[in-house]
Amino acid sequence: MKTCLVWLHQDLRLSDNPALYHAAEAADTLIPVYIHAPQELEPWAPGAASRWWCHHSLSTLQQALHARGSRLIIRRGASQDVLQRLIRETGAGAVYWNHRYAPQAARRDAHIAAWLRAHDIEVHTYHGNLLYTPGSVLTKEHKPFRVFTPFWRACRQQGLGAPPLPVPQRLGECRLASEAVEALALLPDIPWHHGLASSWRPGEDNALEQLQGFCDAALAHYDAGRDRPDRLDTSRLSPHLAFGEISPRQVVSAVLNAFMDHATQGDSMDRFLSELGWREFAYHTLHHFPYATDTPLNPRFEAFPWRDDKALLRAWQQGKTGFPIIDAGMRQLWHSGWMHNRVRMIVASFLTKNGLQPWQTGARWFWDTLVDADLASNSFNWQWVAGCGLDAAPYFRIFNPVRQSERFDPHGDYLRQWLPELAQLPLPWLHRPWLTPADVQHACNVRIGRDYPAPILDLNSSRKRALNLSRQLPCVTNA
DNA sequence: TGACTATTCAC
DNA sequence: TGAATAGTC
């Protein structure tokens, strides 16, 4: 009789879950375990929005396992202690899991794997949440790629991987006691989660449904639609991927099927796949440079004179900067735990370049407020915008929030959705309310400076300031 | 996966 | 006078 533990974490799914699948093949008795140990992930323990999602994701996984006669065993405490206790209680001889890549988690897992093996417990680990194994995609000089395009080309040359695994046929019974999900106290005390609940449906079944809906509708014109925050043309799979309710292999597989079945443009498919490629690039980068969560990948930026402006930061966080596209994005984030990717770039450029606030500050706010908060992607993308990341936006690429707003929200629908106080403003002014003539303001029942803030900074001079500071960065040769 | 500015060319 | 283009940060 062989008893196997499956140590689940950010792979809260039954399908295409290699750890679960292979454990089910090998085990007479299978015990799926989730260990709540946020203290082990500090200083990057999950933020408030993530905890909300986690609560619901665990609940649905619990139900899904229950429906198949199994049970999710939830425990709290130090991971090693919990595993040790479970092994003693059950006589388990093997532990299965899918790799975690956040530096703190990866270190802990490596330590625990060594400890288990030293105690003659089998350890089986899998790369179930990535398409390519971090560390396995290298340049000819066996160094990490620092530019996306050749990285992704090298990945694609390896193929898109094996087809997804099915849900294991036989999970078997599990009679251990579990803590209730509620005992983990993941839900916020303030009634902040109403916005999240009305925006999202966590869980594996919903993730698969979301994927199929995207492939049937928006994927065909993704190349053009993806940049429009006023439309629902992105996949919105990010939180499902972040919690492993769906695997990137399943996403790839569905996208390829859609391409075969209907006339999805190759451009759109390649563009969408390359977004998964950026996700891979971020994970591989964090694998090679685990300090990248807090330290610029380009050492020139260690000397950058970031400012500390609490008032500016607060205005940005609250969506009260006076720039509609910034404020709409930040309010969308606060309300729904998510922001359109185009808008993420705009608000990040605004905070770091116009506002000169450190990218780490912005990354931390996103970490706490995003339901899709993902340490690899979040750190990587903030570094990218700030100009200190790999294959980063050059320092001179500074978004103008008004131009971006006009280009990507041409009818102002996105702005009106999130800024009701401006909803009556007609079009040229909606993107630049501070220039609205007094009589128009009066007719539209809004007074700028009273009902909606005047701009907290000057775009022109702050842009020049950022350019000057960037130009002055010392040259550090990157041997 | 920018924006700004000067310059040119067609009215 | 405005669109298109090139050069610069």
Tab-separated table of N, CA and C (backbone and C1' of nucleotides) in Angstrom, chain A residues 396 471, chain C residues 8-9:
chain	number	residue	atom	x	y	z
A	396	PHE	N	14.020	56.836	-22.587
A	396	PHE	CA	13.323	57.968	-23.197
A	396	PHE	C	11.891	57.652	-23.591
A	471	ARG	N	19.518	60.642	-18.463
A	471	ARG	CA	20.721	60.872	-19.245
A	471	ARG	C	21.954	60.937	-18.352
C	8	DT	P	19.926	62.969	-35.148
C	8	DT	O5'	19.091	63.205	-33.829
C	8	DT	C5'	18.719	64.537	-33.463
C	8	DT	C4'	17.990	64.484	-32.148
C	8	DT	C3'	18.722	63.658	-31.075
C	8	DT	O3'	18.996	64.472	-29.960
C	8	DT	C1'	16.427	63.039	-31.236
C	9	DC	P	19.989	63.944	-28.784
C	9	DC	O5'	18.997	63.666	-27.577
C	9	DC	C5'	18.150	64.713	-27.107
C	9	DC	C4'	17.041	64.077	-26.306
C	9	DC	C3'	17.540	63.171	-25.170
C	9	DC	O3'	17.019	63.599	-23.938
C	9	DC	C1'	15.870	62.085	-26.456
